[in-house]
PDB file of C-alpha atoms and ligand atoms in Angstrom:
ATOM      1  CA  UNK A   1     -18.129   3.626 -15.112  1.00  0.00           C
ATOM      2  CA  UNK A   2     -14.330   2.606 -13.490  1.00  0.00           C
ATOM      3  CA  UNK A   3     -12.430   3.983 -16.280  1.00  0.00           C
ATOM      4  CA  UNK A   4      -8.276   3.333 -16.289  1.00  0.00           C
ATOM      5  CA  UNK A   5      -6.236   5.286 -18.254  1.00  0.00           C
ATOM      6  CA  UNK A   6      -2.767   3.834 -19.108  1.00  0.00           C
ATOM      7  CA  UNK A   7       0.110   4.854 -20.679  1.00  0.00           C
ATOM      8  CA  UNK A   8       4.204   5.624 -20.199  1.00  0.00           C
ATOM      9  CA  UNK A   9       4.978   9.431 -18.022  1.00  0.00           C
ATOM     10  CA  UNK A  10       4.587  12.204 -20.330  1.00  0.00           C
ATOM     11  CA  UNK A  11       2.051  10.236 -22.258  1.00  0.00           C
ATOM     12  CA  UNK A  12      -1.054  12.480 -21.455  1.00  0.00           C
ATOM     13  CA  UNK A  13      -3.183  10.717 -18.682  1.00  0.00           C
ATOM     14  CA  UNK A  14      -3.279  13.382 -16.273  1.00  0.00           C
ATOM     15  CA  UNK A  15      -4.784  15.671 -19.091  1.00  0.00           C
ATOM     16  CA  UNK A  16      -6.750  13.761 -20.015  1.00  0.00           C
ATOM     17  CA  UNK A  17      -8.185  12.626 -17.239  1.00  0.00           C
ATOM     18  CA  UNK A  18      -9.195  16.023 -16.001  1.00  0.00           C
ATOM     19  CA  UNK A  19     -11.345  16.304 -19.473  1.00  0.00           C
ATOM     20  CA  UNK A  20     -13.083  13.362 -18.552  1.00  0.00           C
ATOM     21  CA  UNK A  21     -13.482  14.477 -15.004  1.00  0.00           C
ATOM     22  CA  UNK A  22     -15.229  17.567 -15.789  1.00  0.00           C
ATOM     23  CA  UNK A  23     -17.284  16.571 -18.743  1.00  0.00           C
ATOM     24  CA  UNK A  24     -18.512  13.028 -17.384  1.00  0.00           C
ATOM     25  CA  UNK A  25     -18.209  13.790 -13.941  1.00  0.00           C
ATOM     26  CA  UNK A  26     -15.979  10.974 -13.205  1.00  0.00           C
ATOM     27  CA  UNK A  27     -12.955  11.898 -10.621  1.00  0.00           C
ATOM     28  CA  UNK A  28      -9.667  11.592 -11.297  1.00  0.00           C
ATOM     29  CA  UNK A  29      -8.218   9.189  -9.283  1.00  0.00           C
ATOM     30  CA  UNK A  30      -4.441  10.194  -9.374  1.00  0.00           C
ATOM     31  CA  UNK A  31      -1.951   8.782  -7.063  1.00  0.00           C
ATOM     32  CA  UNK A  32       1.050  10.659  -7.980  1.00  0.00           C
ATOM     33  CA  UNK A  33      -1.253  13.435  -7.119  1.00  0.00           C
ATOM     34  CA  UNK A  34      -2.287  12.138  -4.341  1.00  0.00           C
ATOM     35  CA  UNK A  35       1.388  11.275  -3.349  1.00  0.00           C
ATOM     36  CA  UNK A  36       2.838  14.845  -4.456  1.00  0.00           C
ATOM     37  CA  UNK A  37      -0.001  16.459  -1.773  1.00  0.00           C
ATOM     38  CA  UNK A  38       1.079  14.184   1.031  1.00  0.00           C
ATOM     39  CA  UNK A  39       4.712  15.502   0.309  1.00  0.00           C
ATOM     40  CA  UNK A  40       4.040  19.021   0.386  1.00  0.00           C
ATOM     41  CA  UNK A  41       1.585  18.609   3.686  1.00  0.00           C
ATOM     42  CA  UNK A  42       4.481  16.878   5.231  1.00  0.00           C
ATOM     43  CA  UNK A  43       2.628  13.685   6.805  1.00  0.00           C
ATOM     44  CA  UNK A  44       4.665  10.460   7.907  1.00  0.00           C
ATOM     45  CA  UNK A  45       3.489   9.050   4.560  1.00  0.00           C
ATOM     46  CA  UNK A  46       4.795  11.445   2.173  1.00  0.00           C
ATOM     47  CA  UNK A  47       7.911  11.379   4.105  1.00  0.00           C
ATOM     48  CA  UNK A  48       8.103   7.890   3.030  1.00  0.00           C
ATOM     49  CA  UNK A  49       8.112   8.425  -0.157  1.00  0.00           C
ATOM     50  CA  UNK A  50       9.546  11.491  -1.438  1.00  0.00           C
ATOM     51  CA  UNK A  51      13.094   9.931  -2.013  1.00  0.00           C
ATOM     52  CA  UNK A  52      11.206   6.800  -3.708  1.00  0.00           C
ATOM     53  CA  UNK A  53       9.651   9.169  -5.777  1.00  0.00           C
ATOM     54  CA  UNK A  54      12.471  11.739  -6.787  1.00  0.00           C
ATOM     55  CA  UNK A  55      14.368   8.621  -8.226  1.00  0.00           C
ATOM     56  CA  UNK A  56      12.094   7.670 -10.301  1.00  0.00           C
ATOM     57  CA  UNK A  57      11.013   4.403  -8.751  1.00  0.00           C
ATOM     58  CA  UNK A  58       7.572   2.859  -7.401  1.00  0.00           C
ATOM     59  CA  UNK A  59       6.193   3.235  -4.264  1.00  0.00           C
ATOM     60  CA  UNK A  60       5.056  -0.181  -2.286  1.00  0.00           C
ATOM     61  CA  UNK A  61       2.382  -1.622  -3.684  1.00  0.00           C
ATOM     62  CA  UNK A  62       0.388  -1.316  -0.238  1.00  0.00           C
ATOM     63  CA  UNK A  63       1.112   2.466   0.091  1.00  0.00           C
ATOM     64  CA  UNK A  64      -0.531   2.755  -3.316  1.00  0.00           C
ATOM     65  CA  UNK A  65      -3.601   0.846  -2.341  1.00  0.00           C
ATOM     66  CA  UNK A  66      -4.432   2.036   0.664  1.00  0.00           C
ATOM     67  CA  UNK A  67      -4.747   5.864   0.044  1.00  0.00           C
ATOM     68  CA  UNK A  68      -6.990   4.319  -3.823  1.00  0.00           C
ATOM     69  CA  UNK A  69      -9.627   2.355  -1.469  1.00  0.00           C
ATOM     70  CA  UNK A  70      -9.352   5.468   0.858  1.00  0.00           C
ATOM     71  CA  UNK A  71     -10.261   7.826  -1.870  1.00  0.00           C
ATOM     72  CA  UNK A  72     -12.492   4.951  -3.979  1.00  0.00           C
ATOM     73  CA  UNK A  73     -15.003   4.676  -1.070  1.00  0.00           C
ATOM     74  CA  UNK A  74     -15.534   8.460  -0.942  1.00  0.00           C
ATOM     75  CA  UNK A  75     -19.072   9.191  -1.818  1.00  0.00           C
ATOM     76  CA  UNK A  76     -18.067  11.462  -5.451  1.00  0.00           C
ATOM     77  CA  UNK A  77     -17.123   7.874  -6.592  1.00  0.00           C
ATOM     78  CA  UNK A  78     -20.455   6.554  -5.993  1.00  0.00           C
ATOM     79  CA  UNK A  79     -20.885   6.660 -10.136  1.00  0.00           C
ATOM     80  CA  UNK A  80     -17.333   5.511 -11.143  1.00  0.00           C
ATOM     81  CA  UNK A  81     -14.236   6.820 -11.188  1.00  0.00           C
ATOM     82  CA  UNK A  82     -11.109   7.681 -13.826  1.00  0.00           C
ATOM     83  CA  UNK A  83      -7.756   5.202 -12.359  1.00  0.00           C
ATOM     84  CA  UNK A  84      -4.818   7.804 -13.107  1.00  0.00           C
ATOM     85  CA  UNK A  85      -1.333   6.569 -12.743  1.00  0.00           C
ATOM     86  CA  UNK A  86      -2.574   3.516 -11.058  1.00  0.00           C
ATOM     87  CA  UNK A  87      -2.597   0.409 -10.881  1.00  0.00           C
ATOM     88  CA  UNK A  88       1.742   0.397 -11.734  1.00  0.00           C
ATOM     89  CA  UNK A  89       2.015  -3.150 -11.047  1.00  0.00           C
ATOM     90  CA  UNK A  90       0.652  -6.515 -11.323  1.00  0.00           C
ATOM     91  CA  UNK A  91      -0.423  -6.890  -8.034  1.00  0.00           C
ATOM     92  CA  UNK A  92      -2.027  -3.393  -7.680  1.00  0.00           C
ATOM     93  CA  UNK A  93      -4.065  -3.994 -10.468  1.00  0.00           C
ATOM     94  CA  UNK A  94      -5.173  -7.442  -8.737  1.00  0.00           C
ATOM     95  CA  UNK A  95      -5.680  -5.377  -5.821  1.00  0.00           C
ATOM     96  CA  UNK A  96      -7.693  -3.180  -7.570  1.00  0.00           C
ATOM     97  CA  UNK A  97      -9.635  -5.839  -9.176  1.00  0.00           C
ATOM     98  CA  UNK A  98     -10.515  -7.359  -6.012  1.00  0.00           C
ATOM     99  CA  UNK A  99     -11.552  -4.173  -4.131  1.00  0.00           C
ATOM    100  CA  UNK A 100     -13.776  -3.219  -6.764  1.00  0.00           C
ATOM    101  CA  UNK A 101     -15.776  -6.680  -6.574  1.00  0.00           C
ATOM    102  CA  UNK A 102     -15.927  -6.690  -2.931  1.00  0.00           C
ATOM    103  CA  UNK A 103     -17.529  -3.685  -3.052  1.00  0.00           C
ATOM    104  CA  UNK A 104     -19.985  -4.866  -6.247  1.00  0.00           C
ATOM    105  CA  UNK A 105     -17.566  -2.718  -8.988  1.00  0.00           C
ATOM    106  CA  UNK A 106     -15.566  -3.439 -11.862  1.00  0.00           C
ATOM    107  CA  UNK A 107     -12.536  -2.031 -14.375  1.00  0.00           C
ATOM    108  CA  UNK A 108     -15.111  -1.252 -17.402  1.00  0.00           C
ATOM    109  CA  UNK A 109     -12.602  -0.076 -19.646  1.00  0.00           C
ATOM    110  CA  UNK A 110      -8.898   0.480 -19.628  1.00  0.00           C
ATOM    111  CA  UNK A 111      -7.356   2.957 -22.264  1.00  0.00           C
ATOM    112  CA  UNK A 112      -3.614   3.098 -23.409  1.00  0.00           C
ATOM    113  CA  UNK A 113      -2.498   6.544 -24.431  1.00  0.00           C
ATOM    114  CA  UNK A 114       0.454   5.091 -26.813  1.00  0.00           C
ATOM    115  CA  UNK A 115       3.433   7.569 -27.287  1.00  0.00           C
ATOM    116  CA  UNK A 116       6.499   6.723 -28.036  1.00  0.00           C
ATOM    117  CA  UNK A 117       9.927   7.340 -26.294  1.00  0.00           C
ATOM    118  CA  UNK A 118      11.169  10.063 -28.155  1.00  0.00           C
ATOM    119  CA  UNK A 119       8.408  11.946 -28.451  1.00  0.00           C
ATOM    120  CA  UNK A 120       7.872  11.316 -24.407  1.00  0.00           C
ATOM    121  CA  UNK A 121      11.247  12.706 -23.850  1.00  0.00           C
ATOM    122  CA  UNK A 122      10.250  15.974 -25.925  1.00  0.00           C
ATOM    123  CA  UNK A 123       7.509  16.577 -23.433  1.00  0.00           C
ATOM    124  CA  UNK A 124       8.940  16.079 -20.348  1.00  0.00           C
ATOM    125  CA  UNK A 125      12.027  18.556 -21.450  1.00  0.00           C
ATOM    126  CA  UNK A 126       9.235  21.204 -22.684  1.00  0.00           C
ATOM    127  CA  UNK A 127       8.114  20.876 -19.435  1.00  0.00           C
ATOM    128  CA  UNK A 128      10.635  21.685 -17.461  1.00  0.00           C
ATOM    129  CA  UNK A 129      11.684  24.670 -19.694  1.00  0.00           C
ATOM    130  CA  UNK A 130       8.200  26.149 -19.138  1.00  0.00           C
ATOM    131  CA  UNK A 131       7.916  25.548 -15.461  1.00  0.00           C
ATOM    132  CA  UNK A 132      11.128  28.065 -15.203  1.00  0.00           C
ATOM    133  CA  UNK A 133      13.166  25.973 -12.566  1.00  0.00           C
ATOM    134  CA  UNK A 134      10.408  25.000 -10.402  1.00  0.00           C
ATOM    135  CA  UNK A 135       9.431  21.271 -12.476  1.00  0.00           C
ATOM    136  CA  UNK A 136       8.551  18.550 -10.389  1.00  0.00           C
ATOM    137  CA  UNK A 137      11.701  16.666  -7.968  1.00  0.00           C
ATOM    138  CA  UNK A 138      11.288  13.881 -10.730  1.00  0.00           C
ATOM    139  CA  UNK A 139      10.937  15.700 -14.057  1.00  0.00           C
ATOM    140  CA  UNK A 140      14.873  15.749 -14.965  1.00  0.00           C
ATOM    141  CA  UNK A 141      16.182  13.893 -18.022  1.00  0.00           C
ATOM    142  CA  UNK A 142      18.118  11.076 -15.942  1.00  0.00           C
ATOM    143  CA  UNK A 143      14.907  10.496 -13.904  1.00  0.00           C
ATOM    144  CA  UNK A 144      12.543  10.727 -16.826  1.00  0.00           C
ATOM    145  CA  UNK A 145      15.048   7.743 -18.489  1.00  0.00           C
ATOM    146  CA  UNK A 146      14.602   5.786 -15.111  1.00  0.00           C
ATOM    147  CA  UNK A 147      10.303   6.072 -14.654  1.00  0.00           C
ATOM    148  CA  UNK A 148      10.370   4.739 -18.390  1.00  0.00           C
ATOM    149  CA  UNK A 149      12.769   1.754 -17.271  1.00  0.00           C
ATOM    150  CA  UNK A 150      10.294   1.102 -14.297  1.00  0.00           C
ATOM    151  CA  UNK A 151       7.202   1.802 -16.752  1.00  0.00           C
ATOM    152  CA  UNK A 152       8.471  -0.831 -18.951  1.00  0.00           C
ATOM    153  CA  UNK A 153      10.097  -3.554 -16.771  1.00  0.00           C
ATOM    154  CA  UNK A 154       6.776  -3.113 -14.139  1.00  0.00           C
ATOM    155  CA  UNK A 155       3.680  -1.341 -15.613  1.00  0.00           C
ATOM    156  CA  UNK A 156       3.519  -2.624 -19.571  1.00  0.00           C
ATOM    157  CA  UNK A 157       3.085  -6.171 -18.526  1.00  0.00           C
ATOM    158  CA  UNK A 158      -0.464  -5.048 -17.076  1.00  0.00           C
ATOM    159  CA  UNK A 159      -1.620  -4.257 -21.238  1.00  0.00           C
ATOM    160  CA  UNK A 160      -1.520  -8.098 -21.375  1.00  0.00           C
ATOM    161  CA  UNK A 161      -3.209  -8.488 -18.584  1.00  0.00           C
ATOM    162  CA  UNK A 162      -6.030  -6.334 -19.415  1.00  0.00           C
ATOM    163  CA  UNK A 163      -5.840  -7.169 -22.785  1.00  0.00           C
ATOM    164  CA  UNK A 164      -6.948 -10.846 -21.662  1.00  0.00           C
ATOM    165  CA  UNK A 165      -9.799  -9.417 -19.216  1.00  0.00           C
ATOM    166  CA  UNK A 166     -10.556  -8.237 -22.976  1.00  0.00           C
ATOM    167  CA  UNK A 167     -10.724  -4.612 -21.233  1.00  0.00           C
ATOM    168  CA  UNK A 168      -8.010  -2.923 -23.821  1.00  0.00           C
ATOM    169  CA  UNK A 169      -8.462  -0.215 -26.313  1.00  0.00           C
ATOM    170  CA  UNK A 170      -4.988   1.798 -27.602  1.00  0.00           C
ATOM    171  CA  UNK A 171      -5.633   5.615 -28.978  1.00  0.00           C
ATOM    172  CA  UNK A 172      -2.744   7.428 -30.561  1.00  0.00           C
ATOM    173  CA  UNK A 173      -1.495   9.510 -27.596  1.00  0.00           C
ATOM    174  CA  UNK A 174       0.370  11.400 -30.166  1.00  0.00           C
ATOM    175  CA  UNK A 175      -1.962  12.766 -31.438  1.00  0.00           C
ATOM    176  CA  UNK A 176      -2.694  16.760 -30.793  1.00  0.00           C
ATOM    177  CA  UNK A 177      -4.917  16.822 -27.545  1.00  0.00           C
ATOM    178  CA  UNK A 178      -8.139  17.383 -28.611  1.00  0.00           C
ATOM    179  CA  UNK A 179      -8.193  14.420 -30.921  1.00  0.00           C
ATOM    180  CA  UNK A 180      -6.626  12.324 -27.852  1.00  0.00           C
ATOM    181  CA  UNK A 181      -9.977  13.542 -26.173  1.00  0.00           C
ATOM    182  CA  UNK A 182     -12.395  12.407 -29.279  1.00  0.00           C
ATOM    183  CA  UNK A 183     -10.528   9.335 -29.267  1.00  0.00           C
ATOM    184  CA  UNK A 184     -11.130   8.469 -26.021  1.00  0.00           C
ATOM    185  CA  UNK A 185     -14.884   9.460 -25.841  1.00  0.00           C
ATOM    186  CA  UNK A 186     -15.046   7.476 -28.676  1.00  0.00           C
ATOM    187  CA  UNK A 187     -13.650   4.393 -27.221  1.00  0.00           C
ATOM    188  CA  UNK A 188     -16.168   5.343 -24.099  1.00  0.00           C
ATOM    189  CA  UNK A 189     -19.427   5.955 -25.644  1.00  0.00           C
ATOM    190  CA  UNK A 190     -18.962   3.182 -27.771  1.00  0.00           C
ATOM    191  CA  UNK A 191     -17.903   0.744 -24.431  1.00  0.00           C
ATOM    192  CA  UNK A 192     -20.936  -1.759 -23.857  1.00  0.00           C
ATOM    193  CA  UNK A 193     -22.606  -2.019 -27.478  1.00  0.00           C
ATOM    194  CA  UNK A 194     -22.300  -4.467 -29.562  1.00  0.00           C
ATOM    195  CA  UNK A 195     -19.312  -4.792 -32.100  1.00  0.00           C
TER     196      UNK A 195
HETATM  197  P1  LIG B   1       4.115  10.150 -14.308  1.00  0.00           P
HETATM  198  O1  LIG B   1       2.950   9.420 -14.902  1.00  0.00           O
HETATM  199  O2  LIG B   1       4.464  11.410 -15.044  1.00  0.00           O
HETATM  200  O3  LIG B   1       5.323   9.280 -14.069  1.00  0.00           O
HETATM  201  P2  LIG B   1       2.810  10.286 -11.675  1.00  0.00           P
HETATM  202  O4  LIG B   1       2.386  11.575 -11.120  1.00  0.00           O
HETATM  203  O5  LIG B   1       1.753   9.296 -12.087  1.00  0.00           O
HETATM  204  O6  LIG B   1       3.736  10.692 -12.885  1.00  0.00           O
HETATM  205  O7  LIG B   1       3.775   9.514 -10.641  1.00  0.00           O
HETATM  206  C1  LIG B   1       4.900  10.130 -10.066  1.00  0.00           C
HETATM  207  C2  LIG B   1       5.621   9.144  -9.133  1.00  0.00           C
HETATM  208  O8  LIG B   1       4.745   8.780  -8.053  1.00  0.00           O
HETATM  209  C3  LIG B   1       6.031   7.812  -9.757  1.00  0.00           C
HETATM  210  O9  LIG B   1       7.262   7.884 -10.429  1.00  0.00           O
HETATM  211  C4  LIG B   1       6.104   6.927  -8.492  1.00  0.00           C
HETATM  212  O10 LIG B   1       7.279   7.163  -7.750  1.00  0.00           O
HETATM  213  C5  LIG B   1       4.936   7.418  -7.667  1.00  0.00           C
HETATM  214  N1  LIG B   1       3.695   6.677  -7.992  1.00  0.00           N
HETATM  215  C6  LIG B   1       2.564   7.200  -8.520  1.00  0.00           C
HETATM  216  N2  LIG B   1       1.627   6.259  -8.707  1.00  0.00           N
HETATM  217  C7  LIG B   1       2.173   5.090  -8.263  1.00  0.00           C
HETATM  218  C8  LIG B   1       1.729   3.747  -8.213  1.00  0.00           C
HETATM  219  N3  LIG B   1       0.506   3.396  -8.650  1.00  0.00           N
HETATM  220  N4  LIG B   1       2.575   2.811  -7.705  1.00  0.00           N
HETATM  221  C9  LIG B   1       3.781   3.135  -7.246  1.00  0.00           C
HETATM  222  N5  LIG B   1       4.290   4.384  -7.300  1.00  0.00           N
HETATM  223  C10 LIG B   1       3.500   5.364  -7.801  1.00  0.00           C
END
């Protein structure tokens, strides 16, 4: 099962999609992640995109989907994967669409952790009081305000557009994290039978 879960920064995917990862056996398929590590191991690409990143903004849409179909066609993906932070844009998420049929695959379900703002700015500011100085190059208030500018003007247009592939189920993100969890297996287990 090709599993992407969606939502604004701060909203919970990256938790959650390590639950899912460990109790369906689906990876996470994070490209911030995957991003951050080419950063800190210095290569040409991460280079590129550490100032891209610190702002706040997207990386190019063929960055992004080049290291996914890298990672996608890595055997532990063989039974599906969980999308994490990706696709960000319109086009990656046609890009997506298209290297999944080429290779006889498909989005089965896309899930939108809904939080809103304020409660998105909360996190992010718990965050960096707990990490003690040492939060992520991105995870300040002014660059939290700018990946929810960029969220909205680039990445919420893609709920429409799964919404129409009739792909779309919303949980309450706000919820405390174990519910998020039953929520989503939920959604999951109940993916595929009739309505
Ligand atoms: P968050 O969801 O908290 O914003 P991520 O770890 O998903 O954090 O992403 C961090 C940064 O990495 C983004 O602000 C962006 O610069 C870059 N990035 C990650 N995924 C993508 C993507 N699919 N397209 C473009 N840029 C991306």
């Amino acid at each position: 099962m090709n599993i992407v879960l969606f939502g604004p920064p701060g909203s919970g995917k990256g938790t959650q999609a390590k639950i899912l990862q460990s109790e369906r056996k689906l990876p996470q398929l994070s490209t911030g992640d995957m991003l951050r590590a080419a950063i800190a191991a210095g290569t040409d690409l991460g280079k590129k995109c550490k100032s891209i990143m610190d702002a706040g903004e997207l990386v190019p849409d063929s960055v992004v989907v080049g290291i996914i179909g890298d990672r996608f066609d890595q055997p532990d993906c063989k039974g599906g994967a969980v999308f994490d932070g990706f696709p960000r844009t319109i086009p990656q998420a046609q890009a997506l669409d298209s290297l999944l049929k080429a290779r006889g695959r498909a989005i089965d379900l896309v899930i939108e952790l809904k939080v809103n703002d304020a409660v998105l700015i909360g996190r992010v500011e718990q965050r960096i009081k707990e990490s003690g100085g040492i939060a992520r190059a991105d995870d300040t208030p002014e660059t939290l305000k700018n990946r929810l500018a960029v969220y909205y003007k680039n990445t919420a247009p893609l709920l429409d557009y799964y919404k129409n592939q009739g792909k779309l189920q919303t949980v309450d993100g706000m919820a405390p994290i174990a519910e998020v969890t039953k929520a989503i297996a939920a959604v999951i287990d109940g993916a595929g039978k009739p309505s």
